[in-house]
Short mmCIF file of C-alpha atoms in Angstrom, two decimals:
data_model
loop_
_atom_site.label_atom_id
_atom_site.label_comp_id
_atom_site.label_asym_id
_atom_site.label_seq_id
_atom_site.Cartn_x
_atom_site.Cartn_y
_atom_site.Cartn_z
CA GLN X 1 -10.10 14.08 9.78
CA LYS X 2 -8.34 11.15 8.09
CA GLU X 3 -9.49 9.11 5.90
CA VAL X 4 -7.09 5.63 7.72
CA GLU X 5 -5.99 7.06 10.85
CA GLN X 6 -3.51 4.10 12.88
CA ASN X 7 -0.68 5.59 15.98
CA SER X 8 2.54 6.33 13.97
CA GLY X 9 4.55 4.73 17.39
CA PRO X 10 7.15 3.73 17.26
CA LEU X 11 5.66 0.91 20.10
CA SER X 12 8.16 -1.09 21.51
CA VAL X 13 7.38 -4.58 23.21
CA PRO X 14 9.27 -7.04 24.42
CA GLU X 15 9.99 -10.48 22.91
CA GLY X 16 7.02 -13.00 23.67
CA ALA X 17 4.33 -10.78 24.27
CA ILE X 18 1.98 -9.64 22.65
CA ALA X 19 1.30 -6.54 20.65
CA SER X 20 -1.61 -4.92 19.51
CA LEU X 21 -2.09 -2.60 16.51
CA ASN X 22 -5.22 0.03 16.38
CA CYS X 23 -7.23 1.60 13.27
CA THR X 24 -10.38 3.46 12.03
CA TYR X 25 -11.40 4.63 9.55
CA SER X 26 -13.40 7.49 7.86
CA ASP X 27 -16.37 5.97 5.49
CA ARG X 28 -18.83 3.63 7.12
CA VAL X 29 -19.51 2.18 3.99
CA SER X 30 -16.11 0.32 3.85
CA GLN X 31 -16.66 -3.96 3.87
CA SER X 32 -12.80 -4.80 3.67
CA PHE X 33 -9.86 -3.85 5.77
CA PHE X 34 -6.69 -5.67 5.03
CA TRP X 35 -3.06 -5.15 7.64
CA TYR X 36 0.45 -5.12 5.77
CA ARG X 37 4.11 -5.11 7.34
CA GLN X 38 6.77 -3.67 5.78
CA TYR X 39 9.81 -4.23 6.71
CA SER X 40 12.35 -1.79 6.57
CA GLY X 41 14.24 -0.87 2.36
CA LYS X 42 10.68 -3.63 0.35
CA SER X 43 7.39 -3.26 0.08
CA PRO X 44 4.62 -3.85 2.17
CA GLU X 45 3.60 -7.34 2.10
CA LEU X 46 -0.47 -7.80 2.60
CA ILE X 47 -0.93 -10.21 5.99
CA MET X 48 -4.13 -10.51 7.20
CA SER X 49 -7.78 -9.44 5.66
CA ILE X 50 -11.11 -10.02 7.58
CA TYR X 51 -14.36 -8.59 6.25
CA SER X 52 -17.20 -9.43 9.15
CA ASN X 53 -17.16 -8.07 12.83
CA GLY X 54 -15.48 -10.11 14.63
CA ASP X 55 -11.76 -11.54 15.43
CA LYS X 56 -10.48 -13.68 12.19
CA GLU X 57 -7.70 -15.47 13.29
CA ASP X 58 -4.45 -16.67 11.15
CA GLY X 59 -1.36 -18.50 13.35
CA ARG X 60 -0.06 -15.61 15.83
CA PHE X 61 -1.78 -13.33 13.89
CA THR X 62 -5.20 -12.03 15.09
CA ALA X 63 -7.82 -8.86 13.02
CA GLN X 64 -10.40 -7.81 14.75
CA LEU X 65 -13.27 -5.69 13.24
CA ASN X 66 -16.18 -3.60 14.65
CA LYS X 67 -17.43 -2.17 11.75
CA ALA X 68 -20.22 0.61 14.54
CA SER X 69 -17.29 1.96 15.89
CA GLN X 70 -15.42 2.00 12.35
CA TYR X 71 -12.14 0.98 14.34
CA VAL X 72 -10.25 -2.41 13.23
CA SER X 73 -6.58 -3.68 14.92
CA LEU X 74 -4.55 -6.42 14.75
CA LEU X 75 -2.75 -8.72 17.14
CA ILE X 76 0.56 -10.67 17.64
CA ARG X 77 0.88 -13.58 20.06
CA ASP X 78 4.57 -14.59 21.05
CA SER X 79 5.92 -11.18 19.32
CA GLN X 80 9.42 -12.32 17.91
CA PRO X 81 12.49 -10.14 16.79
CA SER X 82 11.11 -10.69 12.81
CA ASP X 83 7.90 -8.73 12.89
CA SER X 84 9.65 -5.98 13.91
CA ALA X 85 8.25 -3.82 11.20
CA THR X 86 6.30 -1.28 9.88
CA TYR X 87 3.10 -2.30 10.38
CA LEU X 88 -0.10 -0.81 7.46
CA CYS X 89 -3.73 0.00 8.17
CA ALA X 90 -5.70 0.16 4.18
CA VAL X 91 -9.24 0.79 3.94
CA PRO X 92 -10.82 0.96 0.31
CA ILE X 93 -12.76 4.17 0.21
CA GLN X 94 -14.86 6.03 -2.03
CA GLY X 95 -16.77 3.23 -3.42
CA ALA X 96 -13.71 0.93 -2.73
CA GLN X 97 -12.00 2.69 -5.86
CA LYS X 98 -8.28 3.25 -3.48
CA LEU X 99 -7.10 2.08 -1.66
CA VAL X 100 -6.00 3.77 1.14
CA PHE X 101 -3.14 3.55 3.87
CA GLY X 102 -2.47 4.81 7.19
CA GLN X 103 1.18 5.97 8.26
CA GLY X 104 1.23 3.05 8.90
CA THR X 105 2.84 1.55 13.48
CA ARG X 106 6.42 0.72 13.40
CA LEU X 107 6.49 -1.88 16.16
CA THR X 108 10.53 -2.95 17.62
CA ILE X 109 9.86 -6.49 19.19
CA ASN X 110 12.61 -6.17 21.67
CA PRO X 111 14.73 -9.80 23.13
CA LYS K 1 4.21 -18.33 -9.94
CA ALA K 2 5.39 -14.91 -10.58
CA GLY K 3 4.72 -12.05 -8.53
CA VAL K 4 4.52 -8.28 -9.58
CA THR K 5 7.24 -7.07 -11.82
CA GLN K 6 8.76 -3.73 -11.17
CA THR K 7 11.37 -1.73 -13.57
CA PRO K 8 14.33 -0.22 -12.88
CA ARG K 9 14.28 -1.28 -8.88
CA TYR K 10 16.62 2.20 -8.45
CA LEU K 11 16.34 5.83 -11.20
CA ILE K 12 19.15 8.97 -9.98
CA LYS K 13 17.19 11.77 -13.11
CA THR K 14 18.60 15.45 -12.74
CA ARG K 15 15.37 17.76 -12.18
CA GLY K 16 13.84 18.95 -14.91
CA GLN K 17 14.23 14.80 -16.77
CA GLN K 18 11.68 12.60 -17.51
CA VAL K 19 11.14 9.15 -16.00
CA THR K 20 9.11 6.56 -17.25
CA LEU K 21 8.73 2.99 -14.09
CA SER K 22 8.14 -0.48 -15.82
CA CYS K 23 5.21 -2.75 -13.93
CA SER K 24 4.24 -6.03 -14.79
CA PRO K 25 1.66 -7.19 -12.72
CA ILE K 26 0.28 -10.95 -11.62
CA SER K 27 0.01 -13.09 -14.36
CA GLY K 28 -4.17 -12.82 -14.51
CA HIS K 29 -4.32 -9.92 -13.17
CA ARG K 30 -5.58 -6.78 -14.94
CA SER K 31 -5.93 -4.11 -12.17
CA VAL K 32 -2.53 -2.46 -12.08
CA SER K 33 -2.41 0.49 -8.91
CA TRP K 34 0.37 2.78 -8.22
CA TYR K 35 1.46 4.56 -5.18
CA GLN K 36 4.60 6.89 -4.29
CA GLN K 37 5.43 6.91 -0.58
CA THR K 38 8.04 8.41 1.13
CA PRO K 39 8.65 9.17 5.02
CA GLY K 40 6.38 12.42 5.11
CA GLN K 41 3.28 11.52 3.70
CA GLY K 42 3.57 7.60 3.50
CA LEU K 43 1.78 5.49 0.35
CA GLN K 44 -0.23 7.94 -1.56
CA PHE K 45 -2.50 7.05 -4.28
CA LEU K 46 -1.97 7.73 -7.54
CA PHE K 47 -4.03 6.05 -10.24
CA GLU K 48 -5.55 2.45 -10.67
CA TYR K 49 -5.88 1.50 -14.76
CA PHE K 50 -8.08 -2.25 -15.22
CA SER K 51 -8.52 -3.54 -19.05
CA GLU K 52 -6.30 0.06 -20.45
CA THR K 53 -7.88 2.65 -19.31
CA GLN K 54 -7.60 4.62 -16.59
CA ARG K 55 -10.65 3.46 -13.02
CA ASN K 56 -9.23 6.24 -10.64
CA LYS K 57 -6.71 9.07 -10.22
CA GLY K 58 -5.39 10.40 -7.29
CA ASN K 59 -3.89 14.42 -6.03
CA PHE K 60 -0.75 14.22 -8.05
CA PRO K 61 -0.37 17.46 -10.84
CA GLY K 62 -1.28 16.50 -14.01
CA ARG K 63 3.19 15.13 -14.69
CA PHE K 64 2.18 12.30 -13.16
CA SER K 65 1.08 9.70 -16.28
CA GLY K 66 0.27 6.24 -16.65
CA ARG K 67 -0.96 3.58 -19.06
CA GLN K 68 -1.98 0.11 -19.61
CA PHE K 69 -0.93 -2.06 -21.93
CA SER K 70 -3.10 -4.57 -23.71
CA ASN K 71 -1.04 -7.44 -21.61
CA SER K 72 -2.07 -5.38 -18.43
CA ARG K 73 1.54 -4.11 -18.26
CA SER K 74 1.53 -0.87 -17.12
CA GLU K 75 4.12 2.84 -16.91
CA MET K 76 3.22 5.44 -15.35
CA ASN K 77 5.72 8.45 -17.09
CA VAL K 78 6.48 11.42 -14.34
CA SER K 79 7.82 14.41 -17.10
CA THR K 80 9.40 18.14 -15.19
CA LEU K 81 10.58 15.96 -12.36
CA GLU K 82 10.83 18.49 -9.15
CA LEU K 83 12.95 17.24 -6.29
CA GLY K 84 9.72 16.69 -3.94
CA ASP K 85 9.17 13.64 -6.61
CA SER K 86 11.68 11.28 -4.40
CA ALA K 87 10.45 8.52 -3.47
CA LEU K 88 9.90 4.92 -3.74
CA TYR K 89 6.98 4.09 -6.37
CA LEU K 90 4.66 1.11 -5.69
CA CYS K 91 3.27 -0.75 -8.68
CA ALA K 92 0.25 -3.45 -7.69
CA SER K 93 -1.36 -5.59 -8.95
CA SER K 94 -5.51 -7.30 -8.02
CA LEU K 95 -6.88 -9.78 -9.97
CA VAL K 96 -10.51 -7.52 -10.03
CA GLU K 97 -10.71 -3.42 -10.86
CA GLY K 98 -11.04 -1.50 -7.48
CA ALA K 99 -9.61 -2.04 -3.53
CA LEU K 100 -11.84 -4.61 -2.06
CA GLY K 101 -9.94 -8.07 -2.93
CA GLY K 102 -6.84 -6.32 -1.71
CA TYR K 103 -3.84 -5.92 -3.32
CA THR K 104 -0.11 -7.65 -4.02
CA PHE K 105 3.42 -5.18 -4.22
CA GLY K 106 6.20 -4.81 -6.63
CA SER K 107 8.79 -4.10 -5.14
CA GLY K 108 9.32 -1.30 -5.84
CA THR K 109 10.72 1.75 -8.06
CA ARG K 110 13.42 4.48 -6.09
CA LEU K 111 13.45 7.17 -8.20
CA THR K 112 15.95 9.75 -6.37
CA VAL K 113 15.98 13.45 -8.28
CA VAL K 114 19.59 15.76 -7.52
#
C-alpha cells in the first residue's frame, strides 16, 4: 500500500460545478495534511492545510478530514477554468520527518 | 518577503558529469528539503537539512548529496549523472524542522541529462 494515494484522473468538471478530489494515507499517527496545486511547468503551491477532523473552508476551497478512515478530500466550489491544474495531497510520514506526496490528480475545468 | 530561490532554472548536462544546484530559503527559515519530480514517479523526497545537519534522507543512491550552510542556504550535488536523473528538482523551506507545518517550494531547477 502506498503511503499517500490519490486518483490520478484526469478529472473533468464543467465550469461552475463542484470538483471533488480525494486522498487516502497509510500512517495512522499523521497529524497534519496539505493540499498543493501545481500548474503545468510550475512548482507546487500550498493552498490548504488541515489538522483536525471535520471541514475547513477557505474561500471556494473546503478541505475535509476523517482520521478514522484515513481520508482527506478537497472540494472546489464554483470551479473556474483557472482551477485547472494538478492537485497534490501531502502527508507527513515517519514521525513527521518528511512530507510524502500522492501522485496528484489532474483537474480540468471545462468552460 | 522573498520566496525560495533556486538557481539555475535550467541545466543541460552530459552523462557522467556532475551538477550542483543551489537553494536559498525564505528569510528566517532554517529547514530546507529537496525533492525530485518526474512524470513517472511524482514527487520523491531526497533529503532535509536543518541547522546545517542532514536530518532525513530518502531512498536515493549515494550519488545524490547535499549540504546546508550557516546562512541556511543549501546545495544539492549529483555526481556521475545518468539519463534517469533528468527531472525537476525542487527545494522547499520551512520555519521548523520536519514536515508538520508544510513547505514552501521554490521554482525548481529543470535538469536534462543527455
